[in-house]
mmCIF file of C-alpha atoms in Angstrom:
data_model
loop_
_atom_site.group_PDB
_atom_site.id
_atom_site.type_symbol
_atom_site.label_atom_id
_atom_site.label_comp_id
_atom_site.label_asym_id
_atom_site.label_seq_id
_atom_site.Cartn_x
_atom_site.Cartn_y
_atom_site.Cartn_z
ATOM 1 C CA MET B 1 -7.693 -19.014 8.963
ATOM 2 C CA THR B 2 -7.840 -19.125 12.578
ATOM 3 C CA ASN B 3 -6.136 -15.979 14.729
ATOM 4 C CA THR B 4 -5.169 -13.910 12.460
ATOM 5 C CA ILE B 5 -6.820 -9.827 12.257
ATOM 6 C CA LYS B 6 -10.399 -10.298 10.343
ATOM 7 C CA GLU B 7 -12.394 -7.971 12.131
ATOM 8 C CA THR B 8 -11.518 -5.715 15.370
ATOM 9 C CA ASN B 9 -14.527 -4.536 17.300
ATOM 10 C CA PHE B 10 -13.601 -1.837 20.048
ATOM 11 C CA LYS B 11 -14.906 0.306 22.454
ATOM 12 C CA LEU B 12 -11.664 2.718 22.941
ATOM 13 C CA PRO B 13 -11.670 5.191 26.035
ATOM 14 C CA GLY B 14 -12.994 8.970 24.297
ATOM 15 C CA GLN B 15 -13.089 6.877 21.223
ATOM 16 C CA THR B 16 -15.447 9.468 18.963
ATOM 17 C CA ASN B 17 -15.026 8.192 15.497
ATOM 18 C CA PHE B 18 -14.418 4.231 13.207
ATOM 19 C CA TYR B 19 -13.162 3.366 10.051
ATOM 20 C CA LYS B 20 -13.543 0.315 8.389
ATOM 21 C CA GLY B 21 -11.090 0.631 5.072
ATOM 22 C CA LYS B 22 -10.239 -2.496 2.814
ATOM 23 C CA VAL B 23 -7.395 -3.567 5.106
ATOM 24 C CA ARG B 24 -7.447 -1.249 8.301
ATOM 25 C CA ASP B 25 -9.339 -0.446 11.252
ATOM 26 C CA VAL B 26 -8.693 3.617 12.118
ATOM 27 C CA TYR B 27 -10.394 4.625 15.381
ATOM 28 C CA THR B 28 -10.478 8.217 16.288
ATOM 29 C CA VAL B 29 -9.725 9.021 19.926
ATOM 30 C CA ASN B 30 -10.621 12.225 21.537
ATOM 31 C CA ASN B 31 -10.648 13.774 17.685
ATOM 32 C CA GLU B 32 -6.711 14.269 17.815
ATOM 33 C CA ILE B 33 -5.573 11.015 17.831
ATOM 34 C CA LEU B 34 -5.483 7.646 15.136
ATOM 35 C CA VAL B 35 -5.528 4.451 15.783
ATOM 36 C CA MET B 36 -4.588 2.092 12.975
ATOM 37 C CA VAL B 37 -5.112 -1.383 13.330
ATOM 38 C CA ALA B 38 -3.221 -3.216 10.690
ATOM 39 C CA SER B 39 -6.021 -6.234 10.096
ATOM 40 C CA ASP B 40 -4.660 -9.092 8.104
ATOM 41 C CA ARG B 41 -7.429 -8.964 5.868
ATOM 42 C CA ILE B 42 -6.016 -8.587 2.213
ATOM 43 C CA SER B 43 -8.102 -6.532 -1.553
ATOM 44 C CA ALA B 44 -8.236 -6.559 -4.611
ATOM 45 C CA PHE B 45 -9.844 -5.903 -7.511
ATOM 46 C CA ASP B 46 -12.226 -3.558 -5.074
ATOM 47 C CA HIS B 47 -12.877 -6.428 -2.955
ATOM 48 C CA VAL B 48 -12.416 -8.073 0.458
ATOM 49 C CA LEU B 49 -11.321 -11.650 -0.363
ATOM 50 C CA PRO B 50 -13.163 -13.769 2.352
ATOM 51 C CA GLU B 51 -9.683 -15.490 3.980
ATOM 52 C CA GLY B 52 -6.781 -13.177 6.326
ATOM 53 C CA ILE B 53 -3.419 -13.340 5.922
ATOM 54 C CA PRO B 54 -2.019 -15.033 8.500
ATOM 55 C CA TYR B 55 0.617 -12.140 10.317
ATOM 56 C CA LYS B 56 -0.010 -9.294 6.985
ATOM 57 C CA GLY B 57 -0.601 -7.073 8.989
ATOM 58 C CA GLN B 58 1.684 -7.349 11.054
ATOM 59 C CA VAL B 59 4.075 -7.163 7.592
ATOM 60 C CA LEU B 60 2.772 -3.695 6.495
ATOM 61 C CA SER B 61 2.228 -2.339 9.918
ATOM 62 C CA GLN B 62 6.008 -2.552 10.562
ATOM 63 C CA ILE B 63 7.813 -1.689 7.272
ATOM 64 C CA ALA B 64 5.518 1.493 6.781
ATOM 65 C CA ALA B 65 6.841 2.569 10.601
ATOM 66 C CA LYS B 66 10.218 1.824 9.039
ATOM 67 C CA PHE B 67 10.004 3.826 6.535
ATOM 68 C CA LEU B 68 8.111 6.994 8.310
ATOM 69 C CA GLU B 69 11.012 6.646 10.177
ATOM 70 C CA SER B 70 12.930 6.506 7.431
ATOM 71 C CA THR B 71 11.846 9.217 5.359
ATOM 72 C CA ALA B 72 10.659 11.390 8.234
ATOM 73 C CA ASP B 73 14.098 14.101 6.533
ATOM 74 C CA ILE B 74 11.790 14.915 3.437
ATOM 75 C CA VAL B 75 8.443 15.364 4.702
ATOM 76 C CA PRO B 76 6.492 15.106 8.065
ATOM 77 C CA ASN B 77 4.429 12.502 8.892
ATOM 78 C CA TRP B 78 1.607 10.888 11.195
ATOM 79 C CA MET B 79 2.947 8.690 13.515
ATOM 80 C CA GLU B 80 4.090 8.788 16.273
ATOM 81 C CA ALA B 81 4.297 5.086 17.820
ATOM 82 C CA THR B 82 3.620 1.440 17.603
ATOM 83 C CA PRO B 83 1.706 -0.329 20.931
ATOM 84 C CA ASP B 84 1.309 -3.651 18.880
ATOM 85 C CA PRO B 85 2.676 -5.261 16.775
ATOM 86 C CA SER B 86 -0.170 -4.733 13.814
ATOM 87 C CA VAL B 87 -0.641 -0.838 15.042
ATOM 88 C CA THR B 88 0.566 2.811 14.566
ATOM 89 C CA VAL B 89 -0.797 5.534 16.393
ATOM 90 C CA GLY B 90 -0.219 9.217 15.683
ATOM 91 C CA LYS B 91 -2.417 12.381 15.072
ATOM 92 C CA MET B 92 -5.665 12.929 13.046
ATOM 93 C CA CYS B 93 -5.377 15.138 9.876
ATOM 94 C CA THR B 94 -7.459 16.024 7.150
ATOM 95 C CA PRO B 95 -6.704 13.812 3.974
ATOM 96 C CA PHE B 96 -6.217 15.413 0.290
ATOM 97 C CA LYS B 97 -9.005 13.595 -1.953
ATOM 98 C CA VAL B 98 -6.452 12.460 -4.284
ATOM 99 C CA GLU B 99 -3.773 9.996 -3.783
ATOM 100 C CA MET B 100 -0.054 9.942 -4.852
ATOM 101 C CA VAL B 101 0.717 7.085 -7.506
ATOM 102 C CA ILE B 102 4.243 7.549 -9.069
ATOM 103 C CA ARG B 103 5.403 4.365 -11.752
ATOM 104 C CA GLY B 104 8.877 3.962 -12.187
ATOM 105 C CA TYR B 105 7.600 0.580 -14.354
ATOM 106 C CA LEU B 106 5.204 0.139 -16.724
ATOM 107 C CA THR B 107 3.513 -2.744 -15.111
ATOM 108 C CA GLY B 108 0.191 -3.518 -13.445
ATOM 109 C CA HIS B 109 -2.575 -1.122 -14.700
ATOM 110 C CA ALA B 110 -0.611 1.156 -16.560
ATOM 111 C CA TRP B 111 0.576 -2.163 -18.820
ATOM 112 C CA ARG B 112 -3.309 -2.851 -19.600
ATOM 113 C CA GLU B 113 -4.073 0.383 -20.044
ATOM 114 C CA TYR B 114 -1.248 0.442 -22.772
ATOM 115 C CA LYS B 115 -1.883 -2.587 -24.343
ATOM 116 C CA LEU B 116 -5.526 -1.692 -25.203
ATOM 117 C CA GLY B 117 -3.672 1.329 -27.014
ATOM 118 C CA LYS B 118 -3.447 3.604 -24.385
ATOM 119 C CA ARG B 119 -0.675 5.707 -24.481
ATOM 120 C CA THR B 120 -1.739 8.552 -22.036
ATOM 121 C CA ILE B 121 -2.536 7.978 -18.788
ATOM 122 C CA CYS B 122 -2.994 10.618 -16.383
ATOM 123 C CA GLY B 123 -2.405 13.408 -18.334
ATOM 124 C CA VAL B 124 1.000 11.620 -18.619
ATOM 125 C CA SER B 125 2.289 11.091 -22.707
ATOM 126 C CA MET B 126 3.665 7.339 -22.770
ATOM 127 C CA PRO B 127 6.284 6.421 -26.002
ATOM 128 C CA ASP B 128 5.367 4.519 -28.783
ATOM 129 C CA GLY B 129 7.305 1.120 -28.816
ATOM 130 C CA MET B 130 7.494 0.388 -25.096
ATOM 131 C CA VAL B 131 7.191 -3.644 -23.972
ATOM 132 C CA GLU B 132 5.489 -5.153 -20.437
ATOM 133 C CA ASN B 133 7.601 -4.400 -17.199
ATOM 134 C CA GLN B 134 10.190 -1.480 -18.800
ATOM 135 C CA LYS B 135 11.734 1.202 -17.128
ATOM 136 C CA PHE B 136 10.531 5.011 -18.155
ATOM 137 C CA GLU B 137 12.968 7.331 -18.582
ATOM 138 C CA THR B 138 12.082 9.306 -15.987
ATOM 139 C CA PRO B 139 9.146 7.598 -13.418
ATOM 140 C CA ILE B 140 5.816 9.503 -14.584
ATOM 141 C CA LEU B 141 2.605 10.279 -11.304
ATOM 142 C CA THR B 142 -0.477 8.833 -12.280
ATOM 143 C CA PRO B 143 -3.010 10.164 -9.759
ATOM 144 C CA THR B 144 -6.424 8.272 -8.531
ATOM 145 C CA THR B 145 -9.365 10.204 -7.285
ATOM 146 C CA LYS B 146 -10.353 9.047 -3.479
ATOM 147 C CA ALA B 147 -12.726 6.529 -2.905
ATOM 148 C CA ASP B 148 -15.329 6.223 0.393
ATOM 149 C CA ILE B 149 -16.875 4.092 -2.211
ATOM 150 C CA GLY B 150 -16.304 2.394 -5.103
ATOM 151 C CA HIS B 151 -13.151 2.345 -7.285
ATOM 152 C CA ASP B 152 -10.513 5.354 -6.894
ATOM 153 C CA GLU B 153 -10.173 7.027 -10.530
ATOM 154 C CA ASP B 154 -7.457 8.327 -12.615
ATOM 155 C CA ILE B 155 -7.303 11.857 -12.747
ATOM 156 C CA SER B 156 -4.856 14.108 -14.171
ATOM 157 C CA ARG B 157 -2.612 17.292 -12.953
ATOM 158 C CA GLU B 158 -5.135 19.296 -14.642
ATOM 159 C CA GLU B 159 -8.261 18.058 -13.242
ATOM 160 C CA ILE B 160 -7.618 17.842 -10.127
ATOM 161 C CA LEU B 161 -6.212 21.745 -9.886
ATOM 162 C CA SER B 162 -9.785 22.733 -12.547
ATOM 163 C CA GLN B 163 -12.193 21.201 -9.723
ATOM 164 C CA GLY B 164 -10.398 22.625 -6.412
ATOM 165 C CA LEU B 165 -9.156 19.543 -5.023
ATOM 166 C CA VAL B 166 -5.970 20.334 -4.988
ATOM 167 C CA SER B 167 -4.571 23.675 -4.702
ATOM 168 C CA GLU B 168 -2.196 25.138 -7.166
ATOM 169 C CA SER B 169 0.556 25.757 -4.283
ATOM 170 C CA ASP B 170 -0.388 22.021 -2.316
ATOM 171 C CA TYR B 171 0.024 20.298 -5.581
ATOM 172 C CA ILE B 172 3.243 21.109 -6.345
ATOM 173 C CA LYS B 173 4.487 20.681 -3.350
ATOM 174 C CA LEU B 174 3.081 16.912 -3.790
ATOM 175 C CA GLU B 175 4.761 15.721 -6.557
ATOM 176 C CA GLU B 176 8.185 16.848 -4.510
ATOM 177 C CA TYR B 177 6.851 15.516 -1.964
ATOM 178 C CA THR B 178 6.180 12.055 -4.163
ATOM 179 C CA ARG B 179 9.192 11.842 -6.178
ATOM 180 C CA ALA B 180 11.866 12.845 -3.031
ATOM 181 C CA LEU B 181 9.806 9.789 -1.389
ATOM 182 C CA PHE B 182 9.979 7.673 -4.271
ATOM 183 C CA GLN B 183 14.197 7.793 -4.913
ATOM 184 C CA ARG B 184 14.604 7.259 -1.193
ATOM 185 C CA GLY B 185 12.289 4.177 -0.901
ATOM 186 C CA SER B 186 14.859 2.716 -4.758
ATOM 187 C CA ASP B 187 17.572 3.529 -2.980
ATOM 188 C CA ILE B 188 16.872 1.688 -0.019
ATOM 189 C CA ALA B 189 15.219 -0.949 -2.365
ATOM 190 C CA GLU B 190 18.864 -0.927 -4.725
ATOM 191 C CA LYS B 191 20.624 -1.891 -1.231
ATOM 192 C CA LYS B 192 19.034 -4.387 -0.301
ATOM 193 C CA GLY B 193 18.874 -5.738 -4.720
ATOM 194 C CA LEU B 194 15.384 -4.858 -5.127
ATOM 195 C CA ILE B 195 13.935 -2.198 -7.689
ATOM 196 C CA LEU B 196 10.584 -0.333 -6.562
ATOM 197 C CA VAL B 197 8.160 -0.071 -9.175
ATOM 198 C CA ASP B 198 6.001 1.773 -8.567
ATOM 199 C CA THR B 199 4.118 3.112 -5.274
ATOM 200 C CA LYS B 200 1.484 5.084 -3.833
ATOM 201 C CA TYR B 201 1.056 7.793 -1.420
ATOM 202 C CA GLU B 202 -1.567 9.608 0.877
ATOM 203 C CA PHE B 203 -1.337 13.577 2.680
ATOM 204 C CA GLY B 204 -3.213 15.665 4.315
ATOM 205 C CA THR B 205 -3.228 18.613 6.297
ATOM 206 C CA ASP B 206 -2.091 18.348 10.309
ATOM 207 C CA LYS B 207 -3.848 21.004 13.173
ATOM 208 C CA ASP B 208 -1.302 23.524 11.882
ATOM 209 C CA GLY B 209 -2.163 23.211 7.757
ATOM 210 C CA VAL B 210 1.911 21.819 7.880
ATOM 211 C CA ILE B 211 1.192 19.366 4.430
ATOM 212 C CA THR B 212 1.617 15.198 6.173
ATOM 213 C CA LEU B 213 2.421 12.052 5.012
ATOM 214 C CA ILE B 214 -0.073 9.739 6.346
ATOM 215 C CA ASP B 215 -1.455 6.170 6.102
ATOM 216 C CA GLU B 216 1.457 2.923 4.856
ATOM 217 C CA ILE B 217 4.484 3.464 2.654
ATOM 218 C CA HIS B 218 6.757 1.096 0.814
ATOM 219 C CA THR B 219 4.841 -1.819 2.727
ATOM 220 C CA PRO B 220 3.970 -4.284 -0.559
ATOM 221 C CA ASP B 221 -0.427 -3.823 -0.799
ATOM 222 C CA SER B 222 0.868 -0.503 -1.410
ATOM 223 C CA SER B 223 3.552 -0.846 -3.518
ATOM 224 C CA ARG B 224 5.038 -3.138 -6.384
ATOM 225 C CA TYR B 225 9.115 -3.883 -6.051
ATOM 226 C CA PHE B 226 10.520 -6.666 -8.706
ATOM 227 C CA TYR B 227 13.987 -8.122 -7.586
ATOM 228 C CA ALA B 228 16.423 -6.476 -9.550
ATOM 229 C CA GLU B 229 19.109 -10.028 -10.078
ATOM 230 C CA GLY B 230 17.555 -11.497 -13.497
ATOM 231 C CA TYR B 231 15.437 -8.183 -14.152
ATOM 232 C CA GLN B 232 17.115 -7.124 -17.183
ATOM 233 C CA LYS B 233 17.114 -10.723 -18.138
ATOM 234 C CA LYS B 234 13.538 -12.030 -18.240
ATOM 235 C CA LEU B 235 12.951 -8.499 -20.130
ATOM 236 C CA SER B 236 14.615 -9.297 -23.048
ATOM 237 C CA SER B 237 13.308 -12.944 -23.109
ATOM 238 C CA GLY B 238 9.740 -11.288 -22.886
ATOM 239 C CA GLU B 239 9.202 -12.956 -19.287
ATOM 240 C CA SER B 240 7.571 -11.740 -16.467
ATOM 241 C CA PRO B 241 10.510 -10.144 -12.911
ATOM 242 C CA LYS B 242 10.462 -12.058 -10.477
ATOM 243 C CA GLN B 243 7.799 -9.465 -8.154
ATOM 244 C CA LEU B 244 7.430 -9.203 -4.459
ATOM 245 C CA SER B 245 3.836 -7.230 -4.309
ATOM 246 C CA LYS B 246 0.646 -8.064 -4.161
ATOM 247 C CA GLU B 247 0.590 -8.668 -7.846
ATOM 248 C CA PHE B 248 0.617 -12.086 -8.189
ATOM 249 C CA VAL B 249 -2.409 -12.340 -5.468
ATOM 250 C CA ARG B 250 -4.266 -10.558 -8.894
ATOM 251 C CA GLN B 251 -2.561 -12.795 -11.171
ATOM 252 C CA TRP B 252 -4.309 -15.888 -9.085
ATOM 253 C CA LEU B 253 -7.340 -14.573 -9.323
ATOM 254 C CA ILE B 254 -7.598 -13.438 -12.752
ATOM 255 C CA GLU B 255 -5.958 -17.364 -13.588
ATOM 256 C CA ASN B 256 -9.220 -18.489 -11.518
ATOM 257 C CA GLY B 257 -11.928 -16.020 -13.111
ATOM 258 C CA PHE B 258 -12.350 -13.168 -11.327
ATOM 259 C CA GLN B 259 -11.191 -9.937 -11.422
ATOM 260 C CA GLY B 260 -14.442 -7.771 -9.437
ATOM 261 C CA LYS B 261 -16.512 -7.999 -12.469
ATOM 262 C CA GLU B 262 -20.450 -8.045 -11.729
ATOM 263 C CA GLY B 263 -21.288 -12.036 -11.953
ATOM 264 C CA GLN B 264 -17.997 -13.247 -10.966
ATOM 265 C CA SER B 265 -16.700 -15.356 -7.727
ATOM 266 C CA ILE B 266 -14.392 -15.280 -5.575
ATOM 267 C CA PRO B 267 -11.940 -18.388 -5.898
ATOM 268 C CA PHE B 268 -12.212 -21.274 -2.963
ATOM 269 C CA MET B 269 -8.448 -19.256 -0.922
ATOM 270 C CA SER B 270 -7.576 -23.166 0.953
ATOM 271 C CA ASP B 271 -5.076 -23.049 4.413
ATOM 272 C CA GLU B 272 -2.149 -23.985 2.541
ATOM 273 C CA TYR B 273 -2.767 -20.812 -0.399
ATOM 274 C CA CYS B 274 -3.530 -18.636 2.635
ATOM 275 C CA LYS B 275 -0.217 -19.570 4.308
ATOM 276 C CA SER B 276 1.633 -18.753 0.857
ATOM 277 C CA VAL B 277 0.326 -15.537 0.210
ATOM 278 C CA SER B 278 1.699 -14.679 3.835
ATOM 279 C CA GLU B 279 5.120 -16.316 3.749
ATOM 280 C CA ARG B 280 5.770 -14.293 0.567
ATOM 281 C CA TYR B 281 4.758 -11.427 2.882
ATOM 282 C CA ILE B 282 6.613 -12.532 4.542
ATOM 283 C CA GLU B 283 10.053 -12.347 2.723
ATOM 284 C CA LEU B 284 9.412 -9.195 1.707
ATOM 285 C CA PHE B 285 9.274 -7.901 4.854
ATOM 286 C CA GLU B 286 13.213 -9.858 4.895
ATOM 287 C CA TYR B 287 14.545 -8.465 1.359
ATOM 288 C CA ILE B 288 12.795 -4.898 2.017
ATOM 289 C CA THR B 289 13.570 -4.297 5.907
ATOM 290 C CA GLY B 290 17.100 -6.174 6.366
ATOM 291 C CA ASP B 291 15.382 -7.965 9.216
ATOM 292 C CA LYS B 292 14.242 -10.969 10.041
ATOM 293 C CA PHE B 293 10.635 -11.190 10.682
ATOM 294 C CA VAL B 294 9.716 -12.153 14.788
ATOM 295 C CA LYS B 295 6.353 -13.919 14.173
ATOM 296 C CA GLU B 296 4.221 -12.242 17.111
ATOM 297 C CA ASN B 297 2.240 -14.899 19.520
ATOM 298 C CA VAL B 298 -1.046 -14.895 17.483
ATOM 299 C CA ASP B 299 -3.105 -17.399 19.547
ATOM 300 C CA ASP B 300 -5.139 -14.563 21.074
ATOM 301 C CA VAL B 301 -4.716 -12.185 18.888
ATOM 302 C CA ILE B 302 -7.422 -9.450 18.941
ATOM 303 C CA ASN B 303 -7.128 -9.410 22.520
ATOM 304 C CA ARG B 304 -3.632 -9.168 22.836
ATOM 305 C CA VAL B 305 -3.972 -5.854 20.271
ATOM 306 C CA GLU B 306 -6.733 -4.541 22.561
ATOM 307 C CA GLN B 307 -4.560 -4.655 25.066
ATOM 308 C CA ASN B 308 -1.816 -2.776 24.247
ATOM 309 C CA ILE B 309 -3.598 -0.520 22.741
ATOM 310 C CA LEU B 310 -5.345 0.542 25.816
ATOM 311 C CA ASP B 311 -2.164 -0.054 27.943
ATOM 312 C CA TYR B 312 -0.446 3.211 25.482
ATOM 313 C CA LEU B 313 -3.969 5.388 25.563
ATOM 314 C CA SER B 314 -3.330 5.123 29.154
ATOM 315 C CA ALA B 315 0.144 5.495 29.836
#
């Protein structure tokens, strides 16, 4: 697709570092400020797919900004400004080396493990007799390591503490924040006719050592949503609930013979397919925010983003 943000190569005033993630391009300015560009790249099975998804970065950035604002009373977060619909600017933090994953339902990775006969994930027991997409009695915490290269790996609370990845006092706070954020996200989703199924949160410490929520939250890249309507009926009949998340991309890849394994090729992504993915992302935006999505002008999207960042930094 043309007019998507597949990569950026800005040279910002005071730029001291640049990091290209699977989806985000992150610029450090004066070793104090982070400028995070949500690209239109899409990843699955730890691979960045070859085509960009129109408006995906704008969707992610604007959903994340809305949820960061609506959860600031629970935990401080890194966001300071949104100078462009695809850009967030905020304070630089030192990330913890784990990601906090919380699951309210047996689906996705947890279900794939369960189907193999495993009844423990990340040191947490899962009851026998559950079916795919069933609700856990209490949401379970299944943290992962935060890998710079390759796959994030499941890890238990005990392993995190024994390896010294996070201190016990900090980890207790991370658990508390994770459960509180998930409850807030679930409450908001319920009012919109959605179920927040599972999600991940990333935390760090700011220059004063304060635990701070970083990155994005409650977006379709970091979270999974079901439509509440019809969920119980589909569960009872063994059907998959209608969902709004990136899982539909993973399923498409699986159906087309790709799970990120050696020797497998990423299937061709037609313009029509990319447009359909874009429409799903926009649909989620409108459901979860309750706002009409306004497509920003993408005739010269890279220059637009760069100019808005420069205007902000020079103000």
